[in-house]
């Protein structure tokens, strides 16, 4: 079986990981999961960098032995990665015995190659970066990353002849243009190589916290050299030669853009010196900013990833970071934007599609579907599958997600155009209804399966509901192909992602893991339960003409039926003045969700977008419109009516519809719908 070995940078443990750190792990996890889907024997390695002087100081501040402190922080880090559903296969700690063996061996081989010599070093040293800085790299005398003033240090060191490898590195970049991606990172390193390289210090004197040089026990290996070696530690370097030759070189190092020099200059030069193969590729991703600022504990701009996981679960956060940030570039996180995309991408779009499809199959076909060949959606799904494969091969993770969402959007449009709720009323169109329902269900399944690397738990649950259980232990990219035979049992269940009340009044529950088909789907209670109401007691009275759809007024008994009368003109003394009329705030709105009100034949509950906000309206149009037909429709509402309760549900506004005597209400519509919130005049 073909193999795929990828790593992330290992992390300092002087503080818990923030969202910027988590971004790297999430995107690497997406790549690893996709590799497994393609049938590759995948080894995904992460770890902790524990020989930092910052870590040593932090342990001392807490009154702990450094190793005991690192043990505690390993639990902290593993807890965060577990909560984010990161599927790493190995976790390297630089204080482990296996790592010490690997470090001692490669440093000794570099020494024996004549590439290590003793000397003195002085220069600017950033304590937070644990790296020396050249004068030209400082910004107004400060470290450009941490905005702190470096220390001037002079000490005896051992140096690595990095300058010797300037030309070999140039040659390697020329022969392997894919070695460092994206191109913007590659160009940065090529400019660095054009100026020539200087020898670098690879040791620190007078420190006990670290791995001693094998040829000078009084000095320890410089923390960055120590850390880079973890990649070969993970595959048995210095201990298991067969395992090392099986897995090395790494197929991909996933790192932050600020450490490309270490990974694409120093690390390959060390490997060249030791006579080992270079990694096949390094990908330098961008930073996640918080409101325009780089995330940093020291700068006070860090976001705790578990804050998002605790409120939304891991999958919404994973989707946001992968979908919203073009991979390789910088992105920005804010809670407002995150909540907005949660509602749009999950509650309104994918989640609503899954619910609509399952509800229609349950209602019209008792949850049973017979597989059939597909029409336009089958072709679109095949195209999206090819696009996702190409995008993931290029590590354009955001493009792969976009391909899946193109199918989701097209399927929602397909349902609106096919109108299965209309087909269901005609027995002679039963076969066509079967085709429509299956095509919608199958397209939804394929789009969801393409999102599995990004949202593994949620997709497994979606596929279970759509009658195609997915084994997360043996994922297959073949599961994204159209299935044209067999029977399928579709399960109707509660919303996967209840809408978030962005006013903060309604908490969003976290969806627990549901990957076992025997596990019941959790019940979601996004807010207070509606006030009980019996049968039709709160049904609104009949309202003449254009008032008809859903007057939010106190329910009253309907008047006795009267004989139909011809329309008459409005008496002059009952006409409104312009000032009175202008008090009505008529607005354009778009229907986001719609469902029948239990125990009512007439009422439909709708969640609508009115531009500046979203609100709930209850309308008496159930006899004329199926809820599925309303989703996505542009309507007109009276926006400034006082709230009123209908069947225990608070309605905020009135839908405008025309109701001829004895006829069903018909919604006002637009030839070219304006944006939600547009004032109607």
XYZ file of C-alpha atoms in Angstrom:
681
model
C 0.000 0.000 0.000
C 1.385 3.483 -0.879
C 2.473 5.473 2.177
C 2.011 9.085 3.193
C 3.968 10.590 6.099
C 3.112 14.107 7.247
C 4.013 16.180 10.282
C 3.187 19.472 11.920
C 5.555 21.746 13.779
C 5.894 20.771 17.433
C 4.741 23.308 20.001
C 6.311 25.081 22.959
C 4.510 24.089 26.138
C 4.965 27.312 28.111
C 1.219 27.943 27.553
C -1.868 26.185 26.216
C -2.414 26.154 22.435
C -4.432 29.049 21.000
C -6.602 29.068 17.883
C -3.684 29.978 15.624
C -1.836 26.861 16.782
C -4.997 24.804 16.408
C -5.409 26.010 12.808
C -2.208 24.257 11.786
C -3.275 20.997 13.445
C -6.779 21.114 11.968
C -5.569 21.704 8.411
C -2.938 18.984 8.716
C -5.627 16.655 10.039
C -7.798 17.421 6.993
C -4.864 16.482 4.739
C -4.217 13.283 6.707
C -7.861 12.223 6.632
C -8.058 12.845 2.898
C -4.949 10.711 2.378
C -6.630 7.890 4.280
C -9.750 8.302 2.118
C -7.558 7.755 -0.928
C -6.296 4.499 0.519
C -2.814 5.671 1.546
C -1.133 4.105 4.576
C -0.896 7.370 6.501
C 1.386 8.345 9.374
C 0.441 11.692 10.940
C 2.860 12.982 13.605
C 2.601 15.905 16.028
C 4.360 16.688 19.279
C 5.645 19.047 21.960
C 8.883 21.044 22.034
C 9.962 20.847 25.676
C 13.617 21.963 25.802
C 12.796 25.630 25.486
C 14.247 27.985 28.087
C 10.803 29.584 28.251
C 9.425 26.209 29.321
C 12.181 25.856 31.918
C 11.381 29.314 33.347
C 7.650 28.599 33.409
C 8.190 25.369 35.331
C 10.364 27.167 37.867
C 7.714 29.895 38.285
C 5.192 27.199 39.141
C 7.576 25.448 41.524
C 7.676 22.294 39.390
C 10.430 20.088 38.059
C 10.615 20.818 34.307
C 9.787 17.228 33.343
C 6.793 17.163 35.699
C 5.610 20.438 34.184
C 5.986 19.022 30.661
C 4.060 15.893 31.674
C 1.212 18.102 32.840
C 1.282 20.146 29.629
C 1.232 17.029 27.483
C -2.141 16.211 29.046
C -3.302 19.777 28.359
C -2.273 19.668 24.702
C -3.629 16.192 24.082
C -6.928 17.299 25.614
C -7.229 20.214 23.187
C -6.317 18.053 20.179
C -8.794 15.392 21.274
C -11.552 18.007 21.583
C -10.746 19.230 18.045
C -10.868 15.651 16.701
C -7.232 15.646 15.522
C -6.378 12.119 14.320
C -2.604 12.031 14.849
C -0.856 8.640 14.927
C 2.201 9.548 17.003
C 3.066 12.304 19.463
C 6.750 13.110 19.917
C 8.074 14.803 23.038
C 11.621 16.132 22.900
C 12.286 14.905 26.464
C 11.711 11.272 25.416
C 14.624 8.834 25.354
C 13.967 7.951 21.704
C 14.371 11.594 20.758
C 17.622 11.970 22.660
C 19.037 8.997 20.689
C 18.023 10.577 17.367
C 19.489 13.982 18.290
C 22.795 12.560 19.466
C 23.175 10.468 16.327
C 22.493 13.140 13.715
C 24.562 15.812 15.512
C 27.447 13.337 15.771
C 27.197 12.587 12.045
C 27.244 16.313 11.243
C 30.339 16.650 13.457
C 32.060 13.699 11.768
C 31.318 15.249 8.361
C 33.438 18.243 9.402
C 30.427 20.565 9.438
C 30.516 21.483 13.150
C 33.229 23.634 14.714
C 33.766 25.577 17.940
C 33.632 29.370 18.097
C 32.135 32.382 19.872
C 28.871 34.042 19.000
C 27.321 37.340 19.825
C 24.102 38.842 18.588
C 20.492 39.747 19.273
C 18.479 36.911 20.792
C 14.676 36.898 21.070
C 13.722 34.953 24.177
C 10.165 34.317 22.953
C 11.302 33.046 19.526
C 14.343 31.347 21.091
C 16.196 32.461 17.994
C 18.987 34.861 17.090
C 17.929 37.870 15.019
C 20.007 39.854 12.556
C 19.945 43.628 12.906
C 18.193 43.974 9.533
C 15.342 41.720 10.694
C 14.390 43.916 13.676
C 11.613 46.489 13.379
C 12.488 49.629 15.317
C 14.790 47.468 17.406
C 12.059 44.936 18.243
C 11.396 41.348 17.246
C 8.857 41.603 14.381
C 6.894 38.596 15.686
C 6.675 39.255 19.439
C 7.339 43.026 19.473
C 9.807 42.662 22.326
C 13.386 43.897 22.526
C 15.918 41.063 21.990
C 18.833 40.477 24.350
C 22.473 40.906 23.254
C 24.198 37.607 23.952
C 27.854 36.567 23.692
C 28.876 32.981 24.454
C 30.979 30.017 23.339
C 29.090 27.947 20.797
C 29.439 25.176 18.303
C 28.656 26.307 14.771
C 27.191 24.483 11.803
C 28.739 25.265 8.407
C 25.444 26.321 6.880
C 27.274 28.509 4.352
C 28.692 25.323 2.786
C 25.179 24.298 1.719
C 24.136 27.512 -0.048
C 24.679 26.100 -3.525
C 23.369 22.583 -2.778
C 20.170 24.164 -1.477
C 19.868 26.368 -4.574
C 20.298 23.260 -6.720
C 17.646 21.408 -4.755
C 15.127 24.226 -5.127
C 15.829 24.364 -8.861
C 15.383 20.598 -9.278
C 12.314 20.434 -7.018
C 10.169 23.559 -7.463
C 7.420 21.829 -5.448
C 9.691 21.494 -2.395
C 8.314 24.615 -0.701
C 4.759 25.789 -1.242
C 2.951 28.098 -1.710
C 5.047 30.020 -4.221
C 5.177 33.154 -2.066
C 7.103 31.202 0.602
C 9.378 29.632 -2.008
C 10.256 33.034 -3.434
C 11.138 34.331 0.047
C 13.635 31.507 0.599
C 15.095 31.842 -2.896
C 15.829 35.512 -2.160
C 17.505 34.459 1.080
C 19.687 31.942 -0.760
C 20.648 34.522 -3.389
C 22.290 36.603 -0.667
C 24.304 33.626 0.622
C 24.063 31.871 3.987
C 26.043 32.390 7.170
C 27.113 29.695 9.606
C 24.810 29.314 12.606
C 25.149 28.366 16.237
C 23.754 24.934 17.097
C 24.489 24.849 20.824
C 24.032 26.806 24.046
C 26.608 26.853 26.837
C 25.993 26.848 30.590
C 22.541 25.260 30.455
C 21.460 21.907 31.840
C 17.943 21.859 30.338
C 18.382 20.179 26.964
C 20.205 17.337 25.219
C 23.982 17.394 25.704
C 26.234 17.440 22.651
C 27.711 13.948 22.239
C 31.214 15.451 21.786
C 30.914 18.133 24.520
C 28.625 17.326 27.490
C 29.074 20.875 28.827
C 26.910 22.264 26.020
C 23.346 21.445 25.010
C 21.867 21.293 21.532
C 20.219 24.576 20.545
C 16.454 24.215 20.953
C 15.613 24.733 17.277
C 18.087 22.083 16.121
C 16.724 19.749 18.804
C 13.129 20.405 17.690
C 13.678 19.855 13.951
C 15.027 16.380 14.580
C 11.671 15.198 15.980
C 10.542 14.380 12.440
C 13.048 11.539 12.134
C 12.632 10.534 15.778
C 9.042 9.572 14.948
C 10.156 7.008 12.361
C 12.880 5.325 14.400
C 16.055 7.186 13.421
C 18.978 5.783 15.409
C 16.907 2.910 16.799
C 14.889 1.129 14.112
C 16.663 1.298 10.782
C 14.016 -0.733 8.928
C 11.202 1.547 10.099
C 13.225 4.635 9.229
C 13.929 3.432 5.681
C 10.253 2.478 5.289
C 8.857 5.905 6.174
C 11.568 8.485 5.506
C 11.616 10.923 3.759
C 8.504 12.692 5.002
C 6.003 13.497 2.291
C 4.918 16.764 3.898
C 5.894 19.105 6.722
C 3.005 21.476 7.592
C 4.401 24.594 9.291
C 3.686 28.269 9.904
C 5.045 30.819 7.442
C 7.284 32.370 10.101
C 9.463 29.255 10.460
C 10.107 28.396 6.807
C 13.787 29.375 7.140
C 14.318 26.727 9.803
C 12.505 24.030 7.805
C 13.635 24.883 4.280
C 17.215 26.023 4.875
C 18.600 24.767 8.203
C 16.778 21.421 8.373
C 17.578 20.272 4.803
C 21.195 21.393 5.242
C 21.427 19.296 8.441
C 20.067 16.285 6.563
C 22.512 16.830 3.701
C 25.360 16.964 6.204
C 24.209 13.703 7.834
C 23.739 12.003 4.461
C 19.969 11.608 4.711
C 17.199 12.335 2.212
C 15.318 15.613 2.349
C 11.556 15.815 2.983
C 9.598 15.831 -0.253
C 7.581 18.964 0.495
C 7.106 21.737 3.049
C 3.907 23.794 3.174
C 4.049 27.153 4.955
C 0.522 28.171 5.906
C -0.513 31.690 6.872
C -1.534 33.097 10.229
C -4.956 33.342 11.778
C -5.452 36.876 13.034
C -7.934 38.006 15.637
C -9.546 41.220 14.471
C -6.509 41.964 12.319
C -3.868 41.134 14.945
C -1.642 38.039 14.936
C -2.794 35.620 17.611
C -0.360 35.666 20.482
C -0.592 34.956 24.193
C 1.980 37.663 24.896
C 0.082 40.232 22.793
C -3.267 39.356 24.377
C -4.824 38.456 21.012
C -5.127 34.696 21.496
C -8.447 32.869 21.179
C -8.998 29.723 23.249
C -10.160 27.000 20.802
C -12.082 25.160 23.505
C -14.334 28.206 23.913
C -15.652 27.536 20.411
C -15.722 23.760 20.836
C -17.645 24.016 24.095
C -20.383 26.055 22.468
C -20.542 24.667 18.940
C -18.649 21.352 18.876
C -15.443 20.805 16.868
C -16.865 20.491 13.357
C -18.249 24.035 12.949
C -14.894 25.466 14.001
C -12.999 23.119 11.678
C -15.268 24.085 8.766
C -14.928 27.802 9.436
C -11.123 27.737 9.527
C -10.780 25.586 6.408
C -13.533 27.195 4.326
C -12.971 30.843 5.202
C -9.162 31.030 4.992
C -7.530 30.365 1.594
C -4.837 27.867 2.523
C -1.422 29.460 2.412
C -2.698 32.967 3.099
C -3.610 34.818 6.271
C -7.133 34.821 7.638
C -9.081 36.623 10.306
C -11.255 35.265 13.102
C -13.935 37.080 15.024
C -16.797 35.651 17.029
C -19.294 37.673 15.003
C -18.033 36.275 11.700
C -17.869 32.747 13.092
C -21.473 32.863 14.308
C -22.614 34.364 11.012
C -21.002 31.540 9.017
C -22.336 28.926 11.444
C -25.886 30.060 10.680
C -25.308 30.473 6.941
C -23.170 27.423 6.109
C -24.514 24.901 8.587
C -27.928 25.819 9.984
C -29.340 27.402 6.809
C -27.469 25.551 4.097
C -26.165 22.034 4.708
C -28.181 21.340 7.843
C -31.400 22.587 6.322
C -30.791 20.569 3.146
C -30.322 17.343 5.106
C -33.476 18.059 7.110
C -35.543 18.914 4.004
C -34.491 15.808 2.112
C -35.066 13.491 5.067
C -38.445 15.074 5.853
C -39.700 14.726 2.279
C -38.518 11.135 1.923
C -40.124 10.300 5.256
C -43.382 12.041 4.367
C -43.803 10.936 0.757
C -42.069 7.546 0.726
C -42.064 6.345 4.309
C -38.291 6.810 4.510
C -37.552 4.344 1.677
C -35.771 5.192 -1.561
C -34.789 3.057 -4.525
C -31.477 4.050 -6.097
C -31.630 5.453 -9.636
C -29.373 7.050 -12.158
C -29.100 10.785 -11.853
C -29.597 13.803 -14.045
C -27.901 17.169 -13.809
C -26.980 16.721 -10.142
C -25.152 13.475 -10.889
C -22.955 15.273 -13.382
C -22.368 18.165 -11.008
C -21.457 15.761 -8.195
C -18.940 13.983 -10.425
C -17.402 17.324 -11.380
C -17.213 18.394 -7.731
C -15.537 15.095 -6.862
C -12.839 15.700 -9.494
C -12.403 19.317 -8.380
C -12.040 18.290 -4.728
C -9.445 15.659 -5.606
C -7.424 18.152 -7.624
C -7.717 20.837 -4.935
C -6.633 18.529 -2.113
C -3.691 17.285 -4.177
C -2.573 20.931 -4.387
C -3.423 21.490 -0.703
C -6.029 24.072 -1.733
C -8.250 22.921 1.116
C -10.660 25.843 0.792
C -11.286 24.989 -2.878
C -12.180 21.402 -1.988
C -14.768 22.653 0.491
C -16.104 25.108 -2.091
C -16.611 22.225 -4.551
C -18.745 20.383 -1.997
C -20.749 23.499 -1.201
C -21.429 24.071 -4.907
C -23.281 20.752 -4.896
C -25.150 21.710 -1.721
C -26.297 24.991 -3.261
C -27.278 23.318 -6.531
C -29.280 20.669 -4.673
C -31.243 23.293 -2.766
C -32.005 25.005 -6.091
C -32.929 21.664 -7.687
C -35.505 21.004 -4.958
C -37.018 24.464 -5.384
C -37.380 23.961 -9.132
C -38.575 20.323 -9.057
C -41.205 21.049 -6.374
C -41.567 17.506 -4.979
C -44.435 18.717 -2.770
C -46.390 19.404 -5.960
C -45.426 16.093 -7.570
C -46.626 14.276 -4.459
C -50.178 15.444 -5.123
C -50.352 13.666 -8.506
C -50.341 9.829 -8.432
C -49.355 9.733 -12.116
C -46.110 11.547 -11.255
C -45.024 9.045 -8.599
C -42.097 7.785 -10.654
C -40.849 11.304 -11.300
C -41.136 12.075 -7.574
C -39.002 9.006 -6.807
C -36.342 10.285 -9.215
C -36.347 13.765 -7.713
C -36.135 12.532 -4.124
C -33.328 10.094 -4.863
C -31.331 12.602 -6.880
C -31.575 15.178 -4.085
C -30.659 12.598 -1.425
C -27.723 11.197 -3.392
C -26.295 14.613 -4.257
C -26.546 15.590 -0.586
C -24.775 12.381 0.394
C -21.889 12.950 -2.031
C -21.438 16.593 -1.034
C -21.366 15.528 2.614
C -18.887 12.706 1.984
C -16.533 15.188 0.306
C -16.604 17.182 3.562
C -15.654 14.196 5.745
C -11.984 15.208 6.199
C -13.180 18.598 7.485
C -16.204 17.529 9.583
C -15.703 13.814 10.278
C -18.225 13.319 13.071
C -21.008 15.375 11.509
C -20.607 13.755 8.096
C -20.733 10.277 9.587
C -24.068 11.223 11.153
C -25.405 12.786 7.935
C -24.540 9.666 5.960
C -26.215 7.495 8.582
C -29.394 9.533 8.211
C -29.198 9.299 4.423
C -28.956 5.517 4.559
C -25.271 5.144 3.718
C -23.328 4.577 6.957
C -19.691 5.586 6.773
C -16.972 3.714 8.639
C -14.545 6.376 9.940
C -11.948 3.655 10.557
C -11.890 2.751 6.856
C -12.952 5.840 4.858
C -13.006 5.521 1.077
C -12.944 8.184 -1.599
C -15.040 5.756 -3.671
C -17.913 6.677 -1.355
C -18.129 9.978 -3.217
C -19.263 8.257 -6.432
C -22.888 8.170 -7.534
C -24.708 4.975 -6.542
C -27.315 3.835 -9.068
C -28.648 0.618 -7.525
C -29.993 -0.652 -4.229
C -32.531 0.478 -1.647
C -31.888 3.105 0.954
C -33.545 3.871 4.283
C -33.520 7.579 5.109
C -33.985 8.688 8.716
C -35.754 11.882 9.707
C -34.272 13.398 12.877
C -33.716 16.639 14.745
C -31.683 19.468 13.256
C -27.962 18.840 13.203
C -27.176 22.504 13.785
C -29.966 24.488 15.467
C -29.823 28.108 14.466
C -27.813 30.373 16.682
C -29.646 33.332 18.140
C -27.042 36.002 17.421
C -28.614 38.286 20.028
C -27.181 35.908 22.608
C -30.579 34.894 23.975
C -30.543 31.327 22.682
C -27.688 28.958 23.550
C -26.521 26.502 20.919
C -26.141 22.941 22.183
C -23.076 20.909 21.305
C -23.799 17.902 19.140
C -22.267 14.847 20.730
C -20.467 12.218 18.681
C -22.886 9.944 16.852
C -20.934 7.517 14.704
C -22.524 4.281 15.904
C -25.745 3.614 13.946
C -27.287 2.174 17.101
C -26.726 5.403 19.023
C -29.829 7.601 19.180
C -29.584 11.057 17.673
C -29.356 13.640 20.470
C -32.331 15.874 20.999
C -31.723 19.564 20.571
C -33.535 22.162 22.632
C -32.317 25.524 21.326
C -34.548 27.580 23.554
C -37.530 27.524 25.907
C -40.241 25.088 24.902
C -43.297 26.677 23.234
C -46.244 27.290 25.501
C -48.653 24.333 25.130
C -51.778 25.060 23.136
C -54.616 22.746 22.347
C -55.671 21.936 18.812
C -56.697 25.045 16.844
C -57.516 27.296 19.797
C -54.931 29.878 18.763
C -55.619 29.834 15.053
C -55.949 33.423 13.881
C -59.315 34.644 12.628
C -59.972 34.966 8.936
C -58.661 38.255 7.611
C -59.989 39.735 4.398
C -58.009 40.509 1.261
C -54.296 41.349 1.456
C -54.168 41.215 5.265
C -54.517 37.477 5.114
C -51.348 35.594 5.820
C -50.548 35.819 9.489
C -51.927 38.668 11.502
C -50.090 38.697 14.819
C -53.107 39.723 16.847
C -54.708 38.240 19.927
C -56.618 35.143 18.731
C -60.390 35.431 18.764
C -63.184 33.086 17.721
C -63.777 33.162 13.982
C -66.960 34.998 12.958
C -69.848 33.054 11.560
C -69.533 32.256 7.872
C -71.207 34.831 5.634
C -72.382 34.657 2.052
C -69.687 35.783 -0.401
C -70.133 39.371 -1.481
C -68.756 41.281 -4.398
C -65.870 43.602 -3.567
C -66.932 47.101 -2.779
C -65.024 50.326 -2.824
C -63.615 51.653 0.457
C -65.888 54.312 1.954
C -64.330 57.744 1.746
C -64.488 58.317 5.495
C -62.545 55.057 6.149
C -59.605 55.975 3.947
C -56.155 56.347 5.572
C -54.156 59.517 5.543
C -50.634 59.302 4.117
C -49.126 59.777 7.574
C -51.110 56.827 8.895
C -50.101 54.635 5.966
C -46.414 55.525 6.308
C -46.458 54.140 9.808
C -46.528 50.681 8.202
C -43.001 49.349 7.766
C -43.221 46.993 4.774
C -40.050 45.018 4.130
C -38.624 42.387 1.802
C -37.695 39.149 3.587
C -36.264 35.763 2.628
C -37.473 32.494 4.151
C -34.630 30.559 5.788
C -36.608 27.745 7.422
C -40.243 26.658 7.393
C -42.219 23.977 9.205
C -45.825 23.215 10.016
C -47.066 24.175 13.460
C -48.077 20.990 15.312
C -51.832 20.548 15.847
C -52.651 23.253 13.304
C -53.933 22.785 9.756
C -53.362 26.389 8.767
C -50.196 27.645 10.423
C -46.622 27.580 9.187
C -43.725 28.717 11.364
C -41.003 30.485 9.373
C -37.559 31.768 10.210
C -36.922 34.771 7.963
C -34.062 37.091 7.101
C -35.035 40.764 7.081
C -31.569 42.105 6.386
C -30.623 43.564 9.740
C -31.866 40.567 11.728
C -33.595 37.217 11.616
C -36.990 36.639 13.192
C -39.812 34.141 13.501
C -43.199 34.678 11.843
C -46.236 32.406 12.062
C -48.467 32.585 8.980
C -51.812 31.007 8.111
C -50.728 29.693 4.699
C -50.296 25.956 5.335
C -53.301 25.068 3.164
C -51.690 26.779 0.177
C -47.947 26.139 0.618
C -45.846 23.174 1.653
C -43.094 24.264 4.084
C -40.406 22.885 1.753
C -41.625 25.180 -1.031
C -41.219 28.272 1.125
C -37.518 27.864 1.955
C -35.461 30.316 -0.087
C -38.507 32.274 -1.249
C -38.565 36.091 -1.132
C -41.700 37.467 0.545
C -43.150 40.750 1.794
C -43.886 41.415 5.452
C -45.219 44.063 7.778
C -42.172 44.475 9.989
C -43.363 46.823 12.742
C -46.276 44.946 14.304
C -46.147 44.121 17.990
C -45.283 40.459 18.705
C -48.204 38.108 19.306
C -48.391 34.447 20.295
C -50.057 31.967 17.954
C -50.311 28.367 19.197
C -47.752 29.281 21.849
C -45.215 30.593 19.311
C -44.260 34.257 19.304
C -44.757 35.781 15.837
C -42.899 38.973 14.968
C -44.567 40.487 11.922
C -47.157 39.669 9.259
C -46.691 38.028 5.885
C -48.518 39.791 3.035
C -50.746 37.585 0.912
C -53.917 37.976 -1.143
C -56.874 35.821 -0.075
C -59.853 35.861 -2.445
C -63.186 34.984 -0.868
C -63.331 31.218 -0.481
C -59.820 30.810 -1.949
C -56.388 29.988 -0.599
C -53.913 32.753 0.271
C -51.321 33.626 -2.346
C -48.062 35.243 -1.290
C -46.968 38.481 -2.860
C -43.926 37.822 -5.020
C -41.206 39.702 -6.927
C -40.020 39.328 -10.519
C -36.506 40.447 -9.530
C -36.316 40.031 -5.729
C -34.612 42.896 -3.867
C -32.247 42.151 -0.990
C -33.780 41.165 2.375
C -34.548 44.245 4.436
C -35.350 46.474 1.455
C -38.170 48.904 2.294
C -41.343 48.461 0.240
C -42.872 51.811 -0.759
